[in-house]
mmCIF file of C-alpha atoms and ligand atoms in Angstrom:
data_model
loop_
_atom_site.group_PDB
_atom_site.id
_atom_site.type_symbol
_atom_site.label_atom_id
_atom_site.label_comp_id
_atom_site.label_asym_id
_atom_site.label_seq_id
_atom_site.Cartn_x
_atom_site.Cartn_y
_atom_site.Cartn_z
ATOM 1 C CA MET A 1 5.146 -36.930 1.471
ATOM 2 C CA ILE A 2 3.060 -35.841 -1.464
ATOM 3 C CA GLU A 3 4.336 -37.377 -4.680
ATOM 4 C CA VAL A 4 5.090 -34.717 -7.302
ATOM 5 C CA LYS A 5 5.325 -35.691 -10.965
ATOM 6 C CA VAL A 6 6.360 -32.994 -13.436
ATOM 7 C CA LEU A 7 4.682 -33.438 -16.835
ATOM 8 C CA ALA A 8 5.910 -30.155 -18.336
ATOM 9 C CA SER A 9 7.465 -26.940 -17.056
ATOM 10 C CA SER A 10 8.320 -23.918 -19.227
ATOM 11 C CA SER A 11 6.657 -21.103 -21.147
ATOM 12 C CA SER A 12 5.476 -23.742 -23.634
ATOM 13 C CA GLY A 13 3.590 -25.793 -21.053
ATOM 14 C CA ASN A 14 3.124 -26.391 -17.326
ATOM 15 C CA CYS A 15 1.507 -29.374 -15.642
ATOM 16 C CA TYR A 16 2.191 -31.167 -12.344
ATOM 17 C CA LEU A 17 0.494 -34.328 -11.077
ATOM 18 C CA ILE A 18 0.424 -34.619 -7.301
ATOM 19 C CA ASP A 19 -0.706 -37.629 -5.271
ATOM 20 C CA ASP A 20 -0.900 -38.074 -1.505
ATOM 21 C CA GLY A 21 -1.746 -41.761 -1.778
ATOM 22 C CA LYS A 22 -5.491 -41.076 -1.560
ATOM 23 C CA THR A 23 -6.130 -38.161 -3.917
ATOM 24 C CA ARG A 24 -4.616 -37.256 -7.259
ATOM 25 C CA LEU A 25 -4.690 -33.650 -8.453
ATOM 26 C CA LEU A 26 -3.341 -31.727 -11.409
ATOM 27 C CA LEU A 27 -1.697 -28.366 -10.862
ATOM 28 C CA ASP A 28 -2.197 -26.553 -14.159
ATOM 29 C CA ALA A 29 -3.022 -28.310 -17.421
ATOM 30 C CA GLY A 30 -0.927 -26.558 -20.060
ATOM 31 C CA VAL A 31 -0.221 -29.730 -22.021
ATOM 32 C CA LYS A 32 -2.026 -31.934 -24.531
ATOM 33 C CA LEU A 33 -4.538 -34.281 -22.904
ATOM 34 C CA SER A 34 -2.547 -37.291 -24.189
ATOM 35 C CA LYS A 35 0.362 -36.358 -21.931
ATOM 36 C CA ILE A 36 -1.916 -36.438 -18.876
ATOM 37 C CA GLN A 37 -3.559 -39.674 -20.040
ATOM 38 C CA GLN A 38 -0.151 -41.338 -20.301
ATOM 39 C CA ALA A 39 0.888 -40.084 -16.865
ATOM 40 C CA VAL A 40 -2.160 -41.671 -15.202
ATOM 41 C CA GLY A 41 -2.150 -44.922 -17.191
ATOM 42 C CA PHE A 42 -5.138 -43.683 -19.236
ATOM 43 C CA ASP A 43 -7.265 -43.548 -16.084
ATOM 44 C CA VAL A 44 -8.265 -39.867 -16.240
ATOM 45 C CA GLY A 45 -11.157 -40.703 -13.886
ATOM 46 C CA SER A 46 -8.556 -41.218 -11.122
ATOM 47 C CA ILE A 47 -7.858 -37.461 -11.127
ATOM 48 C CA SER A 48 -9.994 -35.812 -8.433
ATOM 49 C CA GLY A 49 -9.420 -32.270 -9.642
ATOM 50 C CA ALA A 50 -7.362 -29.880 -11.727
ATOM 51 C CA LEU A 51 -6.336 -26.551 -10.159
ATOM 52 C CA ILE A 52 -5.621 -23.912 -12.784
ATOM 53 C CA THR A 53 -3.521 -20.867 -11.812
ATOM 54 C CA HIS A 54 -4.586 -18.699 -14.779
ATOM 55 C CA ASN A 55 -5.932 -18.626 -18.293
ATOM 56 C CA HIS A 56 -2.685 -18.492 -20.303
ATOM 57 C CA ASN A 57 -2.403 -21.467 -22.641
ATOM 58 C CA ASP A 58 0.837 -22.731 -21.133
ATOM 59 C CA HIS A 59 -1.218 -23.423 -17.963
ATOM 60 C CA SER A 60 -4.678 -24.198 -19.301
ATOM 61 C CA LEU A 61 -4.362 -25.783 -22.769
ATOM 62 C CA CYS A 62 -6.473 -28.906 -22.161
ATOM 63 C CA VAL A 63 -8.921 -27.580 -19.558
ATOM 64 C CA ASP A 64 -11.955 -27.944 -21.828
ATOM 65 C CA GLU A 65 -11.038 -31.528 -22.691
ATOM 66 C CA LEU A 66 -10.577 -32.402 -19.009
ATOM 67 C CA ILE A 67 -14.070 -31.073 -18.301
ATOM 68 C CA LYS A 68 -15.482 -33.117 -21.192
ATOM 69 C CA ARG A 69 -13.948 -36.187 -19.583
ATOM 70 C CA GLY A 70 -15.541 -35.437 -16.231
ATOM 71 C CA VAL A 71 -12.549 -34.019 -14.342
ATOM 72 C CA ASN A 72 -13.490 -31.287 -11.832
ATOM 73 C CA VAL A 73 -11.588 -28.131 -12.750
ATOM 74 C CA TYR A 74 -11.030 -25.267 -10.278
ATOM 75 C CA GLY A 75 -9.749 -21.724 -10.658
ATOM 76 C CA ASN A 76 -10.232 -18.014 -9.997
ATOM 77 C CA ALA A 77 -13.100 -15.992 -11.510
ATOM 78 C CA ASP A 78 -11.168 -15.321 -14.705
ATOM 79 C CA VAL A 79 -10.410 -19.027 -15.190
ATOM 80 C CA ALA A 80 -14.042 -19.903 -14.366
ATOM 81 C CA SER A 81 -15.279 -17.427 -17.002
ATOM 82 C CA ARG A 82 -13.873 -19.545 -19.852
ATOM 83 C CA ASN A 83 -16.157 -22.549 -19.300
ATOM 84 C CA ASP A 84 -19.398 -22.976 -17.316
ATOM 85 C CA GLY A 85 -18.092 -26.290 -16.004
ATOM 86 C CA ILE A 86 -15.267 -24.733 -13.959
ATOM 87 C CA ASN A 87 -15.579 -24.429 -10.184
ATOM 88 C CA HIS A 88 -14.702 -20.966 -8.947
ATOM 89 C CA ILE A 89 -12.413 -20.944 -5.881
ATOM 90 C CA PRO A 90 -12.799 -17.573 -4.127
ATOM 91 C CA GLU A 91 -9.509 -16.196 -2.869
ATOM 92 C CA GLY A 92 -8.701 -17.174 0.709
ATOM 93 C CA ARG A 93 -11.579 -19.626 1.144
ATOM 94 C CA LYS A 94 -10.698 -23.224 2.043
ATOM 95 C CA VAL A 95 -12.016 -25.786 -0.451
ATOM 96 C CA GLY A 96 -11.861 -29.541 0.148
ATOM 97 C CA ILE A 97 -10.981 -31.814 -2.783
ATOM 98 C CA GLY A 98 -10.637 -35.431 -1.668
ATOM 99 C CA THR A 99 -8.000 -35.496 1.060
ATOM 100 C CA PHE A 100 -6.657 -32.028 0.171
ATOM 101 C CA ASP A 101 -7.691 -28.710 1.680
ATOM 102 C CA VAL A 102 -6.905 -26.023 -0.883
ATOM 103 C CA ILE A 103 -6.562 -22.262 -0.423
ATOM 104 C CA ALA A 104 -6.018 -19.961 -3.420
ATOM 105 C CA LYS A 105 -4.329 -16.554 -3.166
ATOM 106 C CA GLY A 106 -4.164 -13.872 -5.843
ATOM 107 C CA MET A 107 -0.775 -13.205 -7.430
ATOM 108 C CA GLU A 108 0.560 -10.399 -9.664
ATOM 109 C CA HIS A 109 0.609 -11.428 -13.312
ATOM 110 C CA ASP A 110 -0.598 -9.689 -16.490
ATOM 111 C CA ILE A 111 -3.934 -11.490 -16.085
ATOM 112 C CA PRO A 112 -5.555 -12.716 -12.823
ATOM 113 C CA CYS A 113 -3.424 -15.574 -11.455
ATOM 114 C CA SER A 114 -3.576 -17.627 -8.254
ATOM 115 C CA CYS A 115 -1.151 -19.596 -6.169
ATOM 116 C CA PHE A 116 -2.357 -22.712 -4.351
ATOM 117 C CA TYR A 117 -1.654 -23.777 -0.763
ATOM 118 C CA LEU A 118 -2.621 -27.422 -0.333
ATOM 119 C CA ARG A 119 -2.738 -29.361 2.919
ATOM 120 C CA SER A 120 -2.923 -33.146 2.638
ATOM 121 C CA LEU A 121 -5.050 -34.715 5.348
ATOM 122 C CA ALA A 122 -3.548 -38.063 4.327
ATOM 123 C CA THR A 123 0.153 -37.265 4.824
ATOM 124 C CA GLY A 124 0.049 -34.048 6.859
ATOM 125 C CA ASP A 125 2.222 -32.317 4.250
ATOM 126 C CA ILE A 126 1.623 -28.838 2.866
ATOM 127 C CA LEU A 127 2.449 -28.140 -0.755
ATOM 128 C CA LEU A 128 2.616 -24.602 -2.098
ATOM 129 C CA TYR A 129 2.549 -23.876 -5.841
ATOM 130 C CA ILE A 130 3.604 -20.403 -6.960
ATOM 131 C CA THR A 131 4.057 -19.437 -10.607
ATOM 132 C CA ASP A 132 3.657 -16.545 -13.051
ATOM 133 C CA THR A 133 3.892 -13.657 -10.641
ATOM 134 C CA LYS A 134 5.851 -10.449 -10.453
ATOM 135 C CA SER A 135 6.411 -10.847 -6.702
ATOM 136 C CA VAL A 136 5.339 -12.748 -3.590
ATOM 137 C CA HIS A 137 4.002 -10.707 -0.705
ATOM 138 C CA TYR A 138 2.461 -13.378 1.491
ATOM 139 C CA LYS A 139 4.170 -15.132 4.391
ATOM 140 C CA PHE A 140 3.487 -18.860 4.191
ATOM 141 C CA HIS A 141 3.790 -21.223 7.147
ATOM 142 C CA ASP A 142 4.371 -24.950 7.634
ATOM 143 C CA VAL A 143 5.139 -25.597 3.950
ATOM 144 C CA THR A 144 6.845 -28.973 3.464
ATOM 145 C CA GLN A 145 6.981 -28.999 -0.344
ATOM 146 C CA LEU A 146 7.286 -25.965 -2.576
ATOM 147 C CA ILE A 147 6.915 -25.664 -6.343
ATOM 148 C CA ILE A 148 8.063 -22.164 -7.247
ATOM 149 C CA GLU A 149 8.781 -20.318 -10.461
ATOM 150 C CA ALA A 150 12.406 -19.330 -11.111
ATOM 151 C CA ASN A 151 11.872 -17.889 -14.570
ATOM 152 C CA TYR A 152 14.994 -15.866 -15.158
ATOM 153 C CA ASP A 153 18.212 -14.528 -13.741
ATOM 154 C CA HIS A 154 18.128 -10.749 -13.746
ATOM 155 C CA ARG A 155 21.660 -10.389 -15.091
ATOM 156 C CA LEU A 156 21.176 -12.971 -17.871
ATOM 157 C CA LEU A 157 17.865 -11.412 -18.923
ATOM 158 C CA LEU A 158 19.276 -7.888 -19.120
ATOM 159 C CA ALA A 159 22.349 -9.102 -21.042
ATOM 160 C CA ASN A 160 20.256 -11.050 -23.587
ATOM 161 C CA ALA A 161 20.833 -9.182 -26.849
ATOM 162 C CA TYR A 162 18.124 -11.138 -28.694
ATOM 163 C CA LYS A 163 15.227 -9.972 -26.529
ATOM 164 C CA PRO A 164 13.715 -6.532 -27.159
ATOM 165 C CA SER A 165 13.607 -4.342 -24.063
ATOM 166 C CA SER A 166 9.785 -4.256 -24.199
ATOM 167 C CA LEU A 167 9.727 -8.051 -23.774
ATOM 168 C CA LYS A 168 12.290 -7.880 -20.942
ATOM 169 C CA HIS A 169 10.064 -5.323 -19.260
ATOM 170 C CA ARG A 170 7.022 -7.578 -19.650
ATOM 171 C CA ILE A 171 8.892 -10.556 -18.190
ATOM 172 C CA ILE A 172 10.140 -8.577 -15.192
ATOM 173 C CA ASN A 173 6.598 -7.339 -14.571
ATOM 174 C CA SER A 174 4.919 -10.737 -14.761
ATOM 175 C CA HIS A 175 7.389 -13.461 -13.768
ATOM 176 C CA LEU A 176 9.521 -14.411 -10.794
ATOM 177 C CA SER A 177 13.317 -14.297 -10.989
ATOM 178 C CA ILE A 178 15.678 -16.687 -9.196
ATOM 179 C CA GLU A 179 16.636 -13.816 -6.910
ATOM 180 C CA GLN A 180 12.977 -13.389 -5.893
ATOM 181 C CA ALA A 181 12.377 -17.147 -5.572
ATOM 182 C CA SER A 182 15.396 -17.419 -3.279
ATOM 183 C CA GLU A 183 14.199 -14.456 -1.214
ATOM 184 C CA CYS A 184 10.742 -16.021 -0.930
ATOM 185 C CA VAL A 185 12.215 -19.318 0.315
ATOM 186 C CA ASN A 186 14.511 -17.488 2.711
ATOM 187 C CA GLU A 187 11.718 -15.400 4.217
ATOM 188 C CA MET A 188 9.120 -18.131 4.624
ATOM 189 C CA ASP A 189 8.919 -20.372 7.675
ATOM 190 C CA LYS A 190 11.345 -23.039 6.401
ATOM 191 C CA SER A 191 11.373 -25.211 9.509
ATOM 192 C CA LYS A 192 9.380 -28.012 7.856
ATOM 193 C CA LEU A 193 10.498 -27.506 4.257
ATOM 194 C CA LYS A 194 11.739 -30.768 2.710
ATOM 195 C CA GLU A 195 11.536 -30.250 -1.050
ATOM 196 C CA VAL A 196 11.790 -27.288 -3.419
ATOM 197 C CA TYR A 197 10.912 -27.680 -7.094
ATOM 198 C CA LEU A 198 12.105 -24.822 -9.301
ATOM 199 C CA CYS A 199 9.726 -24.498 -12.238
ATOM 200 C CA HIS A 200 8.974 -22.491 -15.407
ATOM 201 C CA LEU A 201 12.668 -21.830 -16.165
ATOM 202 C CA SER A 202 13.223 -19.683 -19.240
ATOM 203 C CA ASP A 203 15.069 -21.358 -22.122
ATOM 204 C CA GLU A 204 17.453 -18.449 -22.575
ATOM 205 C CA ASP A 205 17.694 -16.530 -19.340
ATOM 206 C CA SER A 206 18.133 -19.274 -16.768
ATOM 207 C CA ASP A 207 20.947 -21.500 -15.531
ATOM 208 C CA ALA A 208 19.657 -24.607 -13.771
ATOM 209 C CA GLU A 209 22.816 -25.408 -11.800
ATOM 210 C CA MET A 210 23.278 -21.830 -10.650
ATOM 211 C CA PHE A 211 19.586 -21.653 -9.690
ATOM 212 C CA ARG A 212 19.841 -24.856 -7.653
ATOM 213 C CA HIS A 213 22.894 -23.450 -5.875
ATOM 214 C CA GLU A 214 21.088 -20.195 -5.042
ATOM 215 C CA ILE A 215 18.249 -22.095 -3.355
ATOM 216 C CA GLU A 216 20.613 -24.480 -1.556
ATOM 217 C CA LYS A 217 22.219 -21.426 0.055
ATOM 218 C CA VAL A 218 18.973 -20.605 1.882
ATOM 219 C CA THR A 219 17.490 -24.016 2.728
ATOM 220 C CA GLU A 220 18.486 -27.547 3.740
ATOM 221 C CA ALA A 221 15.585 -28.884 1.657
ATOM 222 C CA LYS A 222 16.247 -31.026 -1.393
ATOM 223 C CA VAL A 223 16.178 -28.907 -4.556
ATOM 224 C CA TYR A 224 14.781 -30.230 -7.823
ATOM 225 C CA ILE A 225 14.826 -28.561 -11.229
ATOM 226 C CA CYS A 226 11.635 -29.175 -13.230
ATOM 227 C CA GLU A 227 12.463 -30.174 -16.785
ATOM 228 C CA LYS A 228 10.783 -28.538 -19.793
ATOM 229 C CA TYR A 229 9.342 -31.799 -21.159
ATOM 230 C CA GLY A 230 8.730 -33.486 -17.812
ATOM 231 C CA GLY A 231 10.698 -35.041 -14.989
ATOM 232 C CA VAL A 232 13.169 -33.437 -12.638
ATOM 233 C CA THR A 233 16.886 -33.315 -12.075
ATOM 234 C CA CYS A 234 18.419 -33.245 -8.636
ATOM 235 C CA ARG A 235 21.875 -33.400 -7.171
ATOM 236 C CA THR A 236 22.830 -37.035 -6.527
HETATM 237 ZN ZN1 ZN B 301 3.406 -19.347 -17.682
HETATM 238 ZN ZN1 ZN B 302 1.134 -16.613 -17.575
#
């Protein structure tokens, strides 16, 4: 299996380190560089690439520093426009990075955002990373490991008296709810699915245990909750 290490997961920062035993990649880099350095034992050169979903700071904070340190950074045209050193991944085209074949697909956020479908030639696993999107319209096959946003619960968000309705509207139009994440898992080909990581949970409008339960209703896969400041929790 592909090893998944959560360095941060919330609207204040998102970064995942994945490793198939041959190739190490970052999925998003919305943390300080020091956090990544610590996670790789200060061997930033061991990171073969950083795939950036979109240009919001909670996903791209240390991109420029990674480039300065020689890490290959990849992203859509909007991400690539921020720094000449970024490799543009055209939507739908397969790109090889070490032992991973990567395909990016466009999502629906308030700025251009991609999801990444990664096949490891080393382990045979397929990891799919979906975040910051209003909905998911693609049908994905053969996924063994899924990292998917479960930003909010619709009922909790609507009942939140501290959020102005304009902000609620923005969230609903740019982020994935637990209801949508569960529907996405339920509708995909789940026959090979072994792990689901719920990510980017809202501080106020989420409920980790309830979210885990919702996903467990639709899959036999092990469900992990990504923690805001790194790490995961799972049912023991
Ligand atoms: Zn975000
Ligand atoms: Zn965003």
